[in-house]
């Protein structure tokens, strides 16, 4: 079997019902043969106050180092990209050589989100397909779920980024929907047995 | 002297004048005794189109692995957090054990930005200091420049996150101001000689 420890990265810790959502994610991970580690595996939420930031970090850092896998929720969080802590953890796990997968409950790609949500459609398209926002900033248009470093880093290591594209209909509760999370677990478990 | 290669991470590649700004950053890095590597060390901007995402990634991945240092621009980019690609690179370099520093041209901390810019001040403060936005999501209030994983990861490795706090006055061009970038280079160079 080997080491089946999996680091479940994502912004669920910020939800008012963090404890329940995270418990369900851990339950599903175990159902597919994985052993979930942090963040905050056994607590409802991180403690507040500057004095604890280094302790929270140390706990997550340690959990990542002892995990063989990572499954990250890159559903946009307060903006057009994934939660910054989750993105840090993806880069960290890729550098450690771990197998990382990710999922998002947003059916749109990053370029679509930037063009529509950030610029309200006010963009300029230049020869060669280069797209810039009304402020002149280039807009990445690689068709990826988020910044290409995230998607391409994961794919290069043999992982995948799955998107919730449920008939183009919006997912009713993108912060909590676990259908694509479960699909990742399924495919990861299959990949291990190949 | 040892290996003085430095990975200059940041969203400058998206600027309309990317080539000029990045050239100036490389010039300053050399002035302080470092040898700058990617991203895009010798080009104005990344090529567009899905076919190139993996090539861009591979080039940055390789540049990071051969760099001894990283200096990252975590000035908020299209939202309340640093550019997602930059955050990925910080996590990646920390995991590789490299010394990482970061700077931001935003004088505010992450919690302040989330409360003011994202929630427009509509937040609830609970007993014990826990802060939640109007949607119930917890707001990190650790006084850090960005998500605690970024700041605490950098600090744990002996690096620092410097903020542009120029007399509380707003920096006139936060996407291009290099005064705190230069301050980081100065302090990094001193740290090496200690």
XYZ file of C-alpha atoms in Angstrom:
388
model
C 0.000 0.000 0.000
C 2.757 2.480 0.845
C 2.258 5.855 2.438
C -1.298 7.044 1.767
C -1.184 10.208 3.845
C -2.884 13.105 2.091
C -2.714 16.811 2.867
C -6.155 18.351 2.305
C -5.455 21.954 1.355
C -8.193 24.544 1.006
C -9.917 27.528 2.569
C -12.557 25.476 4.420
C -10.976 26.477 7.728
C -12.527 29.928 7.227
C -16.114 28.661 6.878
C -18.546 29.164 9.772
C -19.187 25.398 9.607
C -15.515 24.541 9.063
C -15.604 21.620 11.468
C -18.417 19.823 9.622
C -17.119 20.407 6.111
C -13.596 19.357 7.027
C -14.852 16.271 8.836
C -16.748 15.211 5.719
C -13.662 15.759 3.538
C -11.603 13.572 5.863
C -14.324 10.911 5.866
C -14.343 10.813 2.062
C -10.533 10.707 1.898
C -10.524 7.654 4.187
C -13.254 6.016 2.089
C -10.849 6.074 -0.874
C -7.975 4.658 1.123
C -6.151 7.822 2.116
C -5.146 9.031 5.564
C -5.869 12.772 5.892
C -3.415 15.101 7.620
C -3.750 18.909 8.306
C -4.564 21.707 8.010
C -6.338 21.823 11.302
C -7.332 18.163 11.093
C -8.857 18.166 14.523
C -10.000 21.652 15.162
C -12.806 23.916 14.039
C -10.733 26.922 13.154
C -7.330 28.468 13.591
C -6.850 30.609 16.684
C -6.727 34.382 16.129
C -3.941 36.775 17.085
C -0.443 37.407 15.818
C 1.179 35.244 18.460
C -0.174 32.067 16.874
C 0.678 32.593 13.194
C 4.057 30.875 13.490
C 2.507 27.964 15.363
C -0.190 27.471 12.724
C 2.463 27.627 10.054
C 4.725 25.138 11.802
C 1.874 22.646 12.154
C 0.952 22.891 8.452
C 4.595 22.743 7.344
C 5.118 19.573 9.345
C 1.887 17.993 8.062
C 2.932 18.711 4.464
C 6.356 17.154 4.917
C 4.903 13.918 6.244
C 2.221 13.657 3.527
C 2.677 11.657 0.342
C -0.214 13.321 -1.489
C -1.962 16.659 -1.622
C -5.491 17.427 -2.765
C -6.126 21.163 -2.985
C -9.342 23.144 -3.303
C -8.549 25.944 -5.767
C -12.120 27.256 -6.043
C -11.714 31.062 -6.172
C -11.695 32.536 -2.675
C -12.505 36.229 -2.129
C -11.490 37.135 -5.657
C -10.362 35.673 -8.939
C -7.797 33.159 -7.654
C -7.540 30.355 -5.136
C -6.885 31.060 -1.445
C -3.275 32.292 -1.120
C -2.450 29.835 1.662
C -3.602 26.950 -0.519
C -1.511 28.180 -3.457
C 1.559 28.367 -1.199
C 0.928 24.785 -0.124
C 0.609 23.546 -3.708
C 3.971 25.070 -4.636
C 5.490 23.676 -1.461
C 4.253 20.126 -2.106
C 5.315 20.177 -5.767
C 8.826 21.231 -4.715
C 8.910 18.347 -2.227
C 8.106 16.026 -5.128
C 4.705 15.011 -3.796
C 1.823 14.098 -6.090
C -0.630 16.987 -6.062
C -4.167 17.140 -7.445
C -6.563 20.052 -7.314
C -10.209 20.773 -7.943
C -12.368 23.825 -8.422
C -16.101 24.364 -8.241
C -15.846 27.248 -10.697
C -16.553 26.089 -14.274
C -14.738 29.110 -15.803
C -11.063 29.339 -16.564
C -8.790 31.977 -15.058
C -8.691 34.199 -18.154
C -12.492 34.223 -18.348
C -12.737 35.236 -14.692
C -10.192 38.032 -15.024
C -11.858 39.405 -18.153
C -15.420 39.218 -16.809
C -15.160 39.603 -13.026
C -12.156 41.886 -12.668
C -12.403 44.016 -15.812
C -16.147 43.748 -16.437
C -15.381 42.832 -20.014
C -13.319 45.987 -20.650
C -10.322 44.386 -22.272
C -8.274 44.879 -25.436
C -7.285 42.050 -27.728
C -4.124 42.567 -29.761
C -2.602 40.857 -32.742
C -1.372 37.393 -31.862
C -4.118 36.965 -29.277
C -2.520 39.009 -26.502
C -5.219 40.303 -24.136
C -4.824 43.311 -21.838
C -7.185 44.810 -19.279
C -8.285 48.448 -19.387
C -5.308 49.227 -17.093
C -2.842 47.773 -19.601
C -2.046 44.682 -17.543
C -1.709 41.490 -19.581
C -4.335 38.821 -18.964
C -3.128 35.222 -18.922
C -5.202 33.290 -21.434
C -3.976 29.736 -21.207
C -7.359 28.170 -20.502
C -6.162 27.010 -17.084
C -8.200 26.930 -13.881
C -5.895 29.503 -12.261
C -2.460 31.091 -12.778
C -0.504 28.758 -15.047
C 2.146 28.062 -12.409
C -0.495 26.196 -10.395
C -2.040 24.140 -13.196
C 1.186 23.443 -15.076
C 3.096 22.604 -11.896
C 0.471 20.043 -10.938
C 0.239 18.568 -14.432
C 4.001 18.312 -14.838
C 4.137 16.114 -11.732
C 1.441 13.808 -13.143
C -1.454 15.270 -11.198
C -4.611 16.858 -12.569
C -6.798 19.884 -11.940
C -10.474 18.890 -12.173
C -13.202 21.428 -12.753
C -16.836 21.239 -11.805
C -18.451 21.659 -15.214
C -21.828 20.209 -14.326
C -23.672 21.039 -17.553
C -22.410 24.615 -17.317
C -24.862 25.177 -14.488
C -23.478 27.007 -11.491
C -22.761 24.822 -8.477
C -25.234 25.892 -5.816
C -22.739 25.963 -2.946
C -19.217 26.240 -4.397
C -17.583 26.665 -0.990
C -18.909 23.282 0.174
C -19.687 21.125 -2.868
C -17.577 17.968 -2.635
C -18.533 16.165 -5.855
C -15.345 17.089 -7.715
C -13.288 16.619 -4.561
C -14.600 13.043 -4.495
C -13.912 12.574 -8.206
C -10.283 13.539 -7.560
C -9.999 11.001 -4.752
C -11.421 8.317 -7.068
C -8.962 9.076 -9.845
C -6.023 9.435 -7.477
C -6.791 6.027 -5.965
C -6.974 4.497 -9.455
C -3.686 6.111 -10.474
C -1.926 4.590 -7.482
C -3.064 1.102 -8.498
C -2.001 1.479 -12.136
C 31.104 34.335 -2.242
C 29.038 31.230 -2.863
C 26.017 31.004 -5.072
C 24.403 34.450 -5.309
C 21.735 33.568 -7.865
C 18.392 35.144 -7.007
C 14.942 34.347 -8.373
C 13.004 37.601 -8.777
C 9.364 36.611 -8.361
C 6.515 38.996 -9.027
C 3.744 40.034 -11.403
C 5.862 42.559 -13.344
C 5.683 40.282 -16.381
C 2.074 41.445 -16.836
C 2.900 45.176 -16.985
C 2.746 46.968 -20.351
C 6.328 48.118 -19.656
C 7.408 44.750 -18.239
C 10.719 44.784 -20.056
C 11.844 48.094 -18.526
C 10.701 47.367 -14.981
C 12.254 43.910 -14.982
C 15.497 45.211 -16.431
C 15.731 47.756 -13.614
C 15.061 45.053 -11.000
C 17.848 42.932 -12.447
C 20.191 45.914 -12.518
C 19.539 46.632 -8.840
C 19.962 42.957 -7.909
C 23.403 42.957 -9.569
C 24.310 46.175 -7.800
C 23.904 44.351 -4.488
C 25.952 41.385 -5.582
C 23.237 39.008 -6.743
C 22.828 37.264 -10.076
C 19.176 37.423 -11.188
C 17.480 34.408 -12.787
C 13.895 34.164 -14.186
C 11.027 34.590 -14.546
C 11.409 35.701 -18.086
C 14.835 37.213 -17.423
C 15.356 38.147 -21.029
C 11.949 38.664 -22.469
C 9.258 41.311 -22.306
C 6.337 39.042 -21.581
C 5.233 35.445 -21.607
C 3.859 34.155 -24.894
C 0.103 33.610 -25.041
C -1.783 30.425 -25.850
C -2.345 27.151 -24.010
C 0.447 25.388 -25.892
C 3.075 27.417 -24.078
C 1.902 27.164 -20.462
C 3.961 24.052 -19.760
C 7.037 25.610 -21.369
C 6.734 28.764 -19.263
C 6.292 26.615 -16.193
C 9.303 24.446 -16.984
C 11.525 27.480 -17.436
C 10.471 29.002 -14.117
C 10.732 25.658 -12.304
C 14.282 25.207 -13.562
C 15.255 28.800 -12.686
C 13.940 28.311 -9.141
C 15.876 25.090 -8.620
C 19.161 26.706 -9.611
C 18.612 29.840 -7.484
C 19.989 30.216 -3.968
C 17.720 33.130 -3.069
C 14.264 34.433 -3.880
C 12.954 37.966 -3.605
C 9.216 38.135 -4.181
C 6.921 41.080 -4.856
C 3.774 40.374 -2.818
C 2.111 43.734 -3.489
C -1.590 42.869 -3.952
C -2.345 42.035 -7.570
C -5.916 42.266 -8.912
C -7.400 41.776 -5.475
C -6.507 41.446 -1.817
C -3.570 39.037 -2.122
C -0.306 38.694 -4.006
C -0.217 37.320 -7.554
C -1.000 33.580 -7.382
C 2.032 32.602 -9.459
C 4.298 34.495 -7.069
C 2.718 32.813 -4.047
C 3.270 29.389 -5.650
C 6.918 30.280 -6.174
C 7.392 31.393 -2.567
C 6.040 28.063 -1.277
C 8.167 26.205 -3.792
C 11.382 27.991 -2.794
C 10.714 27.591 0.940
C 10.231 23.847 0.444
C 13.544 23.705 -1.434
C 15.148 25.308 1.622
C 16.084 28.531 -0.149
C 16.259 31.858 1.646
C 13.193 33.868 0.616
C 12.443 37.542 1.222
C 9.403 39.468 0.099
C 8.223 43.040 -0.135
C 4.961 44.831 -0.640
C 4.122 48.378 -1.646
C 0.837 48.194 0.269
C 1.192 49.647 3.771
C -1.875 47.769 5.066
C -1.913 44.287 6.491
C -3.963 41.457 5.038
C -6.734 41.608 7.644
C -7.171 45.338 7.085
C -7.451 44.814 3.322
C -9.990 42.023 3.659
C -12.121 44.010 6.100
C -12.011 47.282 4.136
C -11.602 46.314 0.471
C -13.464 43.019 0.317
C -16.200 43.525 2.918
C -16.424 47.341 2.827
C -16.163 47.337 6.598
C -19.164 45.027 7.039
C -17.645 42.601 9.492
C -18.563 41.104 12.854
C -16.148 40.905 15.757
C -16.781 38.121 18.249
C -15.554 37.380 21.725
C -11.888 36.463 21.740
C -11.209 38.741 18.769
C -12.506 36.427 16.059
C -13.542 38.476 13.012
C -15.992 37.290 10.338
C -17.164 38.953 7.151
C -20.831 39.561 6.394
C -20.858 36.160 4.628
C -19.717 34.390 7.790
C -16.201 33.645 6.529
C -13.471 34.092 9.118
C -10.988 36.900 8.463
C -7.367 36.175 9.304
C -6.179 38.919 11.658
C -2.542 38.141 12.303
C -1.193 41.518 11.223
C 0.734 39.900 8.373
C 1.251 41.337 4.903
C -0.725 38.456 3.339
C -2.043 34.991 4.250
C -0.042 33.794 7.244
C 1.421 30.839 5.331
C 3.389 33.301 3.196
C 4.695 35.567 5.954
C 5.293 32.845 8.525
C 6.932 30.527 5.979
C 9.371 33.255 4.987
C 10.099 34.295 8.576
C 10.604 30.726 9.752
C 13.383 30.329 7.180
C 15.116 33.512 8.411
C 13.787 35.814 5.695
C 11.673 38.915 6.122
C 8.630 40.545 4.547
C 9.204 44.288 4.221
C 6.358 46.733 3.769
C 6.394 50.141 2.188
C 5.154 52.244 5.090
C 6.404 55.575 3.821
C 4.772 57.844 6.439
C 1.447 56.109 5.829
C 1.223 57.927 2.494
C 0.177 55.810 -0.442
C 2.980 54.853 -2.808
C 2.242 56.668 -6.056
C 2.964 53.715 -8.350
C 2.739 50.497 -6.282
C 3.163 48.261 -9.339
C 6.569 49.786 -10.133
C 7.994 51.368 -6.975
C 11.317 49.668 -6.209
C 12.349 51.421 -2.989
C 11.386 48.511 -0.721
C 12.657 46.004 -3.282
C 16.034 47.735 -2.969
C 15.826 47.786 0.839
C 15.348 43.988 0.760
C 18.419 43.558 -1.445
C 20.445 45.698 0.970
C 19.373 43.698 4.005
C 19.788 40.361 2.240
C 23.325 41.292 1.237
C 24.136 42.283 4.818
C 22.640 39.052 6.184
C 24.905 37.013 3.903
C 27.983 38.742 5.285
C 27.019 38.292 8.921
